mmCIF file of C-alpha atoms in Angstrom:
data_model
loop_
_atom_site.group_PDB
_atom_site.id
_atom_site.type_symbol
_atom_site.label_atom_id
_atom_site.label_comp_id
_atom_site.label_asym_id
_atom_site.label_seq_id
_atom_site.Cartn_x
_atom_site.Cartn_y
_atom_site.Cartn_z
ATOM 1 C CA HIS A 1 110.296 150.919 197.675
ATOM 2 C CA HIS A 2 109.505 154.325 199.112
ATOM 3 C CA VAL A 3 106.195 153.885 200.331
ATOM 4 C CA ARG A 4 107.648 149.988 201.884
ATOM 5 C CA VAL A 5 110.381 152.358 203.810
ATOM 6 C CA ALA A 6 107.936 155.080 205.316
ATOM 7 C CA ARG A 7 105.469 152.135 206.280
ATOM 8 C CA ALA A 8 108.281 150.363 208.232
ATOM 9 C CA ALA A 9 109.426 153.719 209.524
ATOM 10 C CA GLY A 10 105.738 154.595 210.973
ATOM 11 C CA HIS A 11 105.386 157.989 208.608
ATOM 12 C CA VAL A 12 102.419 156.039 208.195
ATOM 13 C CA LEU A 13 99.642 155.539 210.559
ATOM 14 C CA GLY A 14 96.016 155.029 211.101
ATOM 15 C CA PRO A 15 93.038 153.816 208.661
ATOM 16 C CA GLU A 16 93.016 156.924 206.240
ATOM 17 C CA SER A 17 97.058 157.724 206.276
ATOM 18 C CA TYR A 18 98.844 157.328 202.604
ATOM 19 C CA ALA A 19 102.001 157.186 201.491
ATOM 20 C CA HIS A 20 102.350 159.177 198.112
ATOM 21 C CA PRO A 21 104.889 158.503 196.066
ATOM 22 C CA GLY A 22 105.863 161.062 192.539
ATOM 23 C CA ALA A 23 108.256 160.140 189.732
ATOM 24 C CA VAL A 24 108.595 160.865 185.809
ATOM 25 C CA ASN A 25 109.015 158.354 183.195
ATOM 26 C CA PHE A 26 110.685 158.822 180.094
ATOM 27 C CA LEU A 27 110.208 156.174 177.126
ATOM 28 C CA GLN A 28 113.653 155.319 175.397
ATOM 29 C CA LYS A 29 113.528 152.472 172.330
ATOM 30 C CA PHE A 30 117.170 153.372 171.780
ATOM 31 C CA GLY A 31 120.866 152.548 172.013
ATOM 32 C CA SER A 32 124.312 154.209 172.008
ATOM 33 C CA ALA A 33 124.508 152.504 168.303
ATOM 34 C CA LEU A 34 120.681 153.814 167.449
ATOM 35 C CA GLN A 35 119.617 150.267 167.806
ATOM 36 C CA VAL A 36 116.197 149.303 169.281
ATOM 37 C CA ASN A 37 116.793 149.063 172.992
ATOM 38 C CA PRO A 38 113.972 149.644 174.912
ATOM 39 C CA HIS A 39 114.542 151.292 178.789
ATOM 40 C CA PHE A 40 113.031 153.752 180.647
ATOM 41 C CA HIS A 41 114.700 156.958 182.645
ATOM 42 C CA ALA A 42 112.948 157.512 185.402
ATOM 43 C CA LEU A 43 113.276 160.783 187.990
ATOM 44 C CA VAL A 44 111.490 159.381 191.327
ATOM 45 C CA ILE A 45 111.450 161.913 194.787
ATOM 46 C CA ASP A 46 113.995 160.761 196.988
ATOM 47 C CA GLY A 47 110.736 160.079 199.277
ATOM 48 C CA VAL A 48 107.181 160.530 200.059
ATOM 49 C CA TYR A 49 104.501 162.820 200.663
ATOM 50 C CA VAL A 50 102.046 161.330 203.332
ATOM 51 C CA THR A 51 98.660 162.391 203.880
ATOM 52 C CA GLU A 52 97.255 162.316 207.796
ATOM 53 C CA ARG A 53 93.315 161.750 205.681
ATOM 54 C CA PRO A 54 91.937 162.420 202.080
ATOM 55 C CA GLY A 55 91.936 166.270 201.730
ATOM 56 C CA ALA A 56 94.830 166.685 203.773
ATOM 57 C CA VAL A 57 97.855 168.771 203.037
ATOM 58 C CA PRO A 58 101.360 166.314 202.892
ATOM 59 C CA THR A 59 104.228 166.315 204.669
ATOM 60 C CA PHE A 60 107.466 164.964 202.650
ATOM 61 C CA HIS A 61 109.447 162.234 204.288
ATOM 62 C CA PRO A 62 112.569 162.104 202.533
ATOM 63 C CA ALA A 63 114.237 158.063 201.943
ATOM 64 C CA PRO A 64 117.284 157.139 203.848
ATOM 65 C CA PRO A 65 120.286 156.597 201.392
ATOM 66 C CA LEU A 66 119.464 153.515 199.095
ATOM 67 C CA THR A 67 121.675 150.432 199.836
ATOM 68 C CA ASP A 68 123.159 147.773 196.891
ATOM 69 C CA LEU A 69 120.645 145.153 198.845
ATOM 70 C CA ASP A 70 117.797 147.922 198.154
ATOM 71 C CA VAL A 71 118.562 148.017 194.452
ATOM 72 C CA ALA A 72 118.887 144.670 193.642
ATOM 73 C CA ARG A 73 115.197 143.939 195.604
ATOM 74 C CA VAL A 74 113.584 147.163 193.195
ATOM 75 C CA GLN A 75 115.099 145.400 190.234
ATOM 76 C CA ALA A 76 114.130 141.641 191.290
ATOM 77 C CA ASP A 77 110.399 143.207 192.020
ATOM 78 C CA ALA A 78 110.786 144.604 188.819
ATOM 79 C CA GLN A 79 110.871 141.393 186.682
ATOM 80 C CA ALA A 80 108.500 139.416 188.309
ATOM 81 C CA ARG A 81 105.853 142.321 187.782
ATOM 82 C CA ILE A 82 107.085 143.059 184.236
ATOM 83 C CA GLU A 83 107.289 139.837 182.973
ATOM 84 C CA ARG A 84 103.437 138.957 184.436
ATOM 85 C CA VAL A 85 102.224 141.671 182.267
ATOM 86 C CA LEU A 86 103.906 140.183 179.589
ATOM 87 C CA ARG A 87 102.558 136.899 180.335
ATOM 88 C CA ALA A 88 99.363 138.362 180.890
ATOM 89 C CA ARG A 89 99.326 139.846 177.441
ATOM 90 C CA GLY A 90 100.182 136.236 175.820
ATOM 91 C CA LEU A 91 103.668 138.215 175.320
ATOM 92 C CA LEU A 92 105.624 135.481 177.331
ATOM 93 C CA ALA A 93 105.333 132.102 176.952
ATOM 94 C CA ARG A 94 105.265 130.375 180.458
ATOM 95 C CA ASP A 95 107.383 127.098 179.415
ATOM 96 C CA GLY A 96 109.795 130.157 178.718
ATOM 97 C CA ALA A 97 109.890 129.737 175.104
ATOM 98 C CA ASP A 98 109.197 132.668 172.928
ATOM 99 C CA PRO A 99 105.366 132.720 171.706
ATOM 100 C CA GLU A 100 104.657 134.190 168.445
ATOM 101 C CA LEU A 101 105.508 137.496 168.519
ATOM 102 C CA LEU A 102 104.035 139.019 164.641
ATOM 103 C CA GLU A 103 100.581 138.875 165.125
ATOM 104 C CA GLY A 104 99.350 142.054 163.212
ATOM 105 C CA TYR A 105 102.473 142.320 161.697
ATOM 106 C CA GLU A 106 102.147 139.629 158.797
ATOM 107 C CA ASP A 107 102.380 142.518 156.537
ATOM 108 C CA SER A 108 104.220 145.067 157.592
ATOM 109 C CA ALA A 109 108.635 145.619 157.393
ATOM 110 C CA LEU A 110 108.835 146.908 160.687
ATOM 111 C CA PRO A 111 110.171 143.081 162.795
ATOM 112 C CA GLY A 112 112.765 142.801 159.902
ATOM 113 C CA LEU A 113 113.851 146.526 161.194
ATOM 114 C CA TRP A 114 113.680 145.612 164.827
ATOM 115 C CA SER A 115 115.449 142.360 163.993
ATOM 116 C CA ALA A 116 118.174 143.538 161.996
ATOM 117 C CA SER A 117 118.432 146.787 164.681
ATOM 118 C CA LEU A 118 118.771 144.293 167.181
ATOM 119 C CA LEU A 119 121.795 141.970 165.625
ATOM 120 C CA SER A 120 123.472 144.843 164.294
ATOM 121 C CA GLN A 121 122.657 144.262 160.411
ATOM 122 C CA THR A 122 122.432 145.515 157.020
ATOM 123 C CA VAL A 123 118.815 145.521 155.175
ATOM 124 C CA ALA A 124 120.111 146.150 152.083
ATOM 125 C CA GLY A 125 119.818 142.894 149.124
ATOM 126 C CA ASP A 126 121.978 140.359 149.440
ATOM 127 C CA ASN A 127 123.877 141.715 152.840
ATOM 128 C CA SER A 128 121.049 142.031 155.019
ATOM 129 C CA THR A 129 122.347 139.332 157.162
ATOM 130 C CA LYS A 130 125.756 141.214 157.130
ATOM 131 C CA LYS A 131 126.931 143.302 160.322
ATOM 132 C CA VAL A 132 126.917 146.537 160.638
ATOM 133 C CA PRO A 133 131.182 147.515 159.577
ATOM 134 C CA ARG A 134 132.181 149.293 162.308
ATOM 135 C CA LEU A 135 135.009 151.586 163.728
ATOM 136 C CA VAL A 136 137.500 150.189 165.874
ATOM 137 C CA GLU A 137 140.492 152.066 168.069
ATOM 138 C CA ARG A 138 143.670 150.802 168.431
ATOM 139 C CA GLU A 139 144.217 148.429 171.640
ATOM 140 C CA GLY A 140 144.590 149.589 174.643
ATOM 141 C CA ALA A 141 142.086 152.866 173.289
ATOM 142 C CA SER A 142 139.149 150.778 175.434
ATOM 143 C CA ALA A 143 141.010 151.383 179.174
ATOM 144 C CA LYS A 144 139.575 155.076 179.166
ATOM 145 C CA ARG A 145 136.048 153.519 178.518
ATOM 146 C CA GLU A 146 136.849 151.159 181.415
ATOM 147 C CA ALA A 147 137.214 154.277 183.300
ATOM 148 C CA LEU A 148 134.049 155.233 183.755
ATOM 149 C CA GLU A 149 131.531 151.784 184.049
ATOM 150 C CA LEU A 150 130.485 151.308 187.288
ATOM 151 C CA PRO A 151 131.536 148.564 189.387
ATOM 152 C CA ARG A 152 128.344 145.688 190.121
ATOM 153 C CA GLY A 153 127.480 146.771 193.939
ATOM 154 C CA ALA A 154 127.613 150.756 193.160
ATOM 155 C CA LEU A 155 124.011 150.801 193.334
ATOM 156 C CA VAL A 156 123.654 149.022 190.181
ATOM 157 C CA ALA A 157 121.644 145.928 189.350
ATOM 158 C CA SER A 158 121.799 143.663 186.582
ATOM 159 C CA ALA A 159 120.101 139.567 186.240
ATOM 160 C CA ASN A 160 118.419 137.534 184.020
ATOM 161 C CA GLY A 161 118.489 140.892 181.696
ATOM 162 C CA TYR A 162 116.996 143.289 183.168
ATOM 163 C CA SER A 163 119.430 146.022 185.030
ATOM 164 C CA LEU A 164 118.976 148.698 187.259
ATOM 165 C CA HIS A 165 120.970 151.577 187.493
ATOM 166 C CA ALA A 166 120.085 154.067 190.962
ATOM 167 C CA ALA A 167 123.757 155.871 190.911
ATOM 168 C CA THR A 168 122.767 159.313 190.278
ATOM 169 C CA ARG A 169 121.177 161.543 192.586
ATOM 170 C CA ILE A 170 120.423 165.322 192.714
ATOM 171 C CA GLU A 171 119.714 168.030 195.707
ATOM 172 C CA ALA A 172 116.604 169.381 195.990
ATOM 173 C CA ASP A 173 118.058 173.156 195.842
ATOM 174 C CA ASP A 174 120.780 171.820 192.750
ATOM 175 C CA ARG A 175 118.628 172.915 190.225
ATOM 176 C CA ASP A 176 121.709 173.052 186.967
ATOM 177 C CA ALA A 177 122.104 169.705 187.968
ATOM 178 C CA LEU A 178 117.844 168.228 187.772
ATOM 179 C CA GLU A 179 118.129 170.862 184.384
ATOM 180 C CA ARG A 180 120.986 169.073 182.904
ATOM 181 C CA LEU A 181 119.099 165.240 184.017
ATOM 182 C CA ILE A 182 116.200 166.177 182.836
ATOM 183 C CA ARG A 183 117.831 167.209 179.337
ATOM 184 C CA TYR A 184 119.707 164.131 179.158
ATOM 185 C CA MET A 185 116.470 161.664 180.025
ATOM 186 C CA ALA A 186 114.637 163.602 177.548
ATOM 187 C CA ARG A 187 116.842 163.582 174.160
ATOM 188 C CA PRO A 188 116.055 162.389 171.067
ATOM 189 C CA PRO A 189 118.496 159.488 169.553
ATOM 190 C CA LEU A 190 120.306 161.473 167.211
ATOM 191 C CA ALA A 191 122.682 164.230 168.315
ATOM 192 C CA GLN A 192 123.123 165.438 164.002
ATOM 193 C CA GLY A 193 126.996 167.009 165.801
ATOM 194 C CA ARG A 194 128.048 162.696 165.506
ATOM 195 C CA LEU A 195 126.197 162.039 161.735
ATOM 196 C CA MET A 196 128.358 162.563 158.856
ATOM 197 C CA LEU A 197 127.799 161.625 155.129
ATOM 198 C CA ARG A 198 131.135 160.426 154.224
ATOM 199 C CA GLU A 199 132.067 161.223 149.916
ATOM 200 C CA ASP A 200 131.146 157.344 149.290
ATOM 201 C CA GLY A 201 127.732 158.129 150.239
ATOM 202 C CA LYS A 202 127.336 156.365 153.095
ATOM 203 C CA VAL A 203 126.013 157.791 156.819
ATOM 204 C CA LEU A 204 129.267 157.403 159.613
ATOM 205 C CA TRP A 205 127.979 157.520 162.776
ATOM 206 C CA ASN A 206 130.302 158.476 165.963
ATOM 207 C CA LEU A 207 130.084 156.932 169.061
ATOM 208 C CA ARG A 208 129.911 159.288 172.441
ATOM 209 C CA ARG A 209 132.215 157.001 174.297
ATOM 210 C CA PRO A 210 134.117 154.171 172.486
ATOM 211 C CA TRP A 211 132.586 150.418 174.091
ATOM 212 C CA ARG A 212 134.703 148.512 176.200
ATOM 213 C CA ASP A 213 135.758 146.794 173.192
ATOM 214 C CA GLY A 214 137.185 149.918 171.561
ATOM 215 C CA THR A 215 134.248 150.493 169.381
ATOM 216 C CA ARG A 216 134.077 154.089 168.538
ATOM 217 C CA GLY A 217 131.249 154.289 165.294
ATOM 218 C CA PHE A 218 129.431 152.785 163.159
ATOM 219 C CA VAL A 219 129.054 153.014 159.152
ATOM 220 C CA PHE A 220 125.613 152.612 157.319
ATOM 221 C CA ASP A 221 124.759 152.157 153.969
ATOM 222 C CA PRO A 222 121.864 154.724 153.585
ATOM 223 C CA LEU A 223 118.897 152.243 153.425
ATOM 224 C CA THR A 224 120.426 150.362 156.409
ATOM 225 C CA PHE A 225 120.521 153.787 157.787
ATOM 226 C CA ILE A 226 116.711 154.780 157.508
ATOM 227 C CA GLY A 227 116.476 150.718 158.633
ATOM 228 C CA ARG A 228 117.572 152.323 162.220
ATOM 229 C CA LEU A 229 115.668 155.277 162.112
ATOM 230 C CA ALA A 230 111.851 153.914 161.339
ATOM 231 C CA ALA A 231 112.541 151.143 163.715
ATOM 232 C CA LEU A 232 112.682 153.972 166.105
ATOM 233 C CA VAL A 233 109.730 155.349 165.548
ATOM 234 C CA PRO A 234 107.075 155.784 168.055
ATOM 235 C CA HIS A 235 103.653 153.527 168.219
ATOM 236 C CA VAL A 236 100.626 155.444 167.869
ATOM 237 C CA ARG A 237 99.149 156.977 170.938
ATOM 238 C CA GLU A 238 102.691 155.949 172.988
ATOM 239 C CA HIS A 239 103.240 158.088 175.726
ATOM 240 C CA GLN A 240 106.919 159.062 175.811
ATOM 241 C CA LEU A 241 106.712 160.726 179.036
ATOM 242 C CA THR A 242 104.168 159.748 181.808
ATOM 243 C CA TYR A 243 104.079 160.862 185.654
ATOM 244 C CA HIS A 244 103.201 159.102 188.383
ATOM 245 C CA GLY A 245 102.482 158.966 192.019
ATOM 246 C CA CYS A 246 101.416 162.549 193.301
ATOM 247 C CA LEU A 247 103.127 163.384 190.177
ATOM 248 C CA ALA A 248 100.199 162.506 187.959
ATOM 249 C CA PRO A 249 97.867 164.913 185.576
ATOM 250 C CA ALA A 250 94.995 163.849 188.374
ATOM 251 C CA SER A 251 96.624 163.341 191.251
ATOM 252 C CA PRO A 252 94.715 165.701 194.477
ATOM 253 C CA LEU A 253 98.411 166.310 195.846
ATOM 254 C CA ARG A 254 99.708 167.967 192.458
ATOM 255 C CA ASP A 255 99.113 171.309 193.487
ATOM 256 C CA HIS A 256 100.718 171.267 196.850
ATOM 257 C CA VAL A 257 103.945 169.556 195.755
ATOM 258 C CA VAL A 258 104.426 170.965 192.224
ATOM 259 C CA LEU A 259 106.041 174.258 192.457
ATOM 260 C CA ARG A 260 104.534 177.221 190.768
ATOM 261 C CA PRO A 261 106.747 180.036 190.473
ATOM 262 C CA PRO A 262 105.181 183.176 190.606
ATOM 263 C CA SER A 263 103.312 185.249 188.057
ATOM 264 C CA SER A 264 105.112 188.737 187.150
ATOM 265 C CA ARG A 265 102.516 190.173 186.322
ATOM 266 C CA PRO A 266 98.858 190.477 186.576
ATOM 267 C CA SER A 267 96.750 188.207 184.292
ATOM 268 C CA ARG A 268 93.736 189.501 182.513
ATOM 269 C CA CYS A 269 91.369 189.184 185.042
ATOM 270 C CA GLU A 270 93.146 190.786 187.746
ATOM 271 C CA ALA A 271 94.511 193.731 184.902
ATOM 272 C CA ALA A 272 90.494 194.124 184.921
ATOM 273 C CA GLY A 273 89.859 194.367 188.376
ATOM 274 C CA ALA A 274 87.460 190.845 188.232
ATOM 275 C CA ALA A 275 87.633 188.119 190.460
ATOM 276 C CA PRO A 276 90.613 185.596 189.160
ATOM 277 C CA ASN A 277 89.151 182.264 188.506
ATOM 278 C CA GLN A 278 90.927 178.661 189.990
ATOM 279 C CA PRO A 279 94.724 178.824 189.004
ATOM 280 C CA SER A 280 95.121 177.229 184.917
ATOM 281 C CA GLY A 281 97.344 174.244 186.046
ATOM 282 C CA GLY A 282 100.685 175.288 185.831
ATOM 283 C CA PRO A 283 102.722 178.456 184.201
ATOM 284 C CA LYS A 284 102.555 179.165 180.563
ATOM 285 C CA PHE A 285 105.460 180.098 178.110
ATOM 286 C CA SER A 286 105.247 182.064 175.784
ATOM 287 C CA TRP A 287 106.343 181.094 171.977
ATOM 288 C CA ALA A 288 109.631 183.463 172.275
ATOM 289 C CA ASP A 289 110.086 181.969 175.493
ATOM 290 C CA LEU A 290 110.337 178.298 174.321
ATOM 291 C CA MET A 291 112.150 178.825 171.234
ATOM 292 C CA MET A 292 115.272 180.632 173.619
ATOM 293 C CA ARG A 293 114.939 177.704 175.784
ATOM 294 C CA VAL A 294 114.862 174.579 173.410
ATOM 295 C CA TRP A 295 116.652 176.021 170.594
ATOM 296 C CA SER A 296 118.469 179.198 172.422
ATOM 297 C CA LYS A 297 116.752 181.735 169.275
ATOM 298 C CA ASP A 298 116.287 184.881 170.593
ATOM 299 C CA VAL A 299 113.466 185.755 167.750
ATOM 300 C CA LEU A 300 112.632 188.743 169.322
ATOM 301 C CA ARG A 301 115.296 190.736 169.092
ATOM 302 C CA CYS A 302 115.843 192.452 165.547
ATOM 303 C CA PRO A 303 118.329 191.168 163.223
ATOM 304 C CA ARG A 304 118.891 194.952 161.517
ATOM 305 C CA CYS A 305 118.939 197.235 164.940
ATOM 306 C CA GLY A 306 119.295 194.802 167.614
ATOM 307 C CA SER A 307 115.638 196.523 169.539
ATOM 308 C CA ARG A 308 113.240 193.756 171.097
ATOM 309 C CA ARG A 309 110.419 193.025 169.058
ATOM 310 C CA VAL A 310 107.138 193.910 170.595
ATOM 311 C CA MET A 311 103.934 192.650 169.271
ATOM 312 C CA LEU A 312 101.501 195.554 167.897
ATOM 313 C CA ALA A 313 98.779 193.091 167.117
ATOM 314 C CA ALA A 314 97.024 189.536 166.225
ATOM 315 C CA ILE A 315 95.533 189.963 163.182
ATOM 316 C CA SER A 316 92.771 187.138 162.623
ATOM 317 C CA ASP A 317 89.752 188.939 160.447
ATOM 318 C CA GLY A 318 90.351 187.612 156.485
ATOM 319 C CA PRO A 319 90.141 190.809 154.467
ATOM 320 C CA THR A 320 92.382 192.532 156.768
ATOM 321 C CA ILE A 321 95.337 189.835 156.961
ATOM 322 C CA ALA A 322 94.343 189.825 152.569
ATOM 323 C CA ARG A 323 94.836 193.775 152.518
ATOM 324 C CA LEU A 324 97.911 194.186 154.395
ATOM 325 C CA LEU A 325 99.914 191.065 152.706
ATOM 326 C CA ALA A 326 99.030 192.939 149.234
ATOM 327 C CA HIS A 327 100.199 195.829 151.020
ATOM 328 C CA LEU A 328 103.704 194.289 152.034
ATOM 329 C CA GLY A 329 103.995 192.701 148.252
ATOM 330 C CA LEU A 330 103.308 189.111 149.854
ATOM 331 C CA PRO A 331 100.364 187.022 147.917
ATOM 332 C CA THR A 332 97.028 186.488 149.617
ATOM 333 C CA GLU A 333 96.170 183.095 148.209
ATOM 334 C CA PRO A 334 97.519 179.540 149.582
ATOM 335 C CA LEU A 335 100.532 178.305 147.439
ATOM 336 C CA PRO A 336 99.280 175.933 145.159
ATOM 337 C CA VAL A 337 99.003 171.967 146.530
ATOM 338 C CA ALA A 338 101.355 169.319 144.367
ATOM 339 C CA PRO A 339 99.970 166.757 143.142
ATOM 340 C CA ALA A 340 100.854 162.717 144.338
ATOM 341 C CA ARG A 341 103.492 161.433 142.683
ATOM 342 C CA GLU A 342 104.544 157.772 142.799
ATOM 343 C CA PRO A 343 106.584 156.335 145.651
ATOM 344 C CA PRO A 344 110.807 157.540 144.490
ATOM 345 C CA GLN A 345 111.835 153.814 145.445
ATOM 346 C CA LEU A 346 109.958 152.814 142.348
ATOM 347 C CA ASP A 347 112.515 154.346 139.793
ATOM 348 C CA PHE A 348 114.769 152.541 141.516
ATOM 349 C CA ALA A 349 117.255 149.853 139.517
ATOM 350 C CA TRP A 350 117.112 146.988 141.788
#
């Protein structure tokens, strides 16, 4: 969309001129009820970078504000492209009928788990077609939820089972809001604060906000809960985060458009007086910085005196490590590996 708008506005001139969009895409396979619900969270640059010729420094051209018609057109275009890919891969019949989707999964339990997750059914024994119990608020309580829903047309388009929400916009200098949005887009399916094991052994999952029908939680038996989680496990070698356009790893524009804060300390080459090599491709974060950033754990703070810990040495010599461990009274040999055991499910009474 942004490329078409840039061309129509006359920003792309000449045969070698090109408009480069940019986006970061998060693949999420879960919904608020821990059900299988594949969808994308896309963080899109609100404009394009234009180069007059290959290798030239790009110029940014912001896009005009989106309209409801723009969102509807992008939604229709996305639907057509997705269905074209599905038909090319044999996953969607041309006459609209559903083809056989279980090829390669004949001996797998995953199709049954996917089906139970989509239909909100249990997976245990004779109750495999029973609906998962819900916790429902009293009448009238769902009015709070209704006030949070955006009406169709407020930069939201929905048709034929495809929906597009484009009502969230972050200003370029609002870095805190951008970080909050990215944390939301990259969040895992489970929040432990909303998960509770009841006294009867069942698992209670509380929704962050009640649904329109008043549903505020679900009660899973243990096997159904494990089945819900198993259905959400990504496929092997399936990327959950992808970069597109000028933000792609191999894009020649990436070094021009990605902000790189200057380092507060000289590199090893600079400290030694040698000429530094080319940039390594991005900022480097220490393990302690990452622990603080992700888990809010200050691992360099001494729990006894509160002072800052510093690394004295990094030892990789085996005999030296063994002497240090022996001096500290720690084992110098690896722990024995426990023998393999049979699957614990074989011990179940049923």
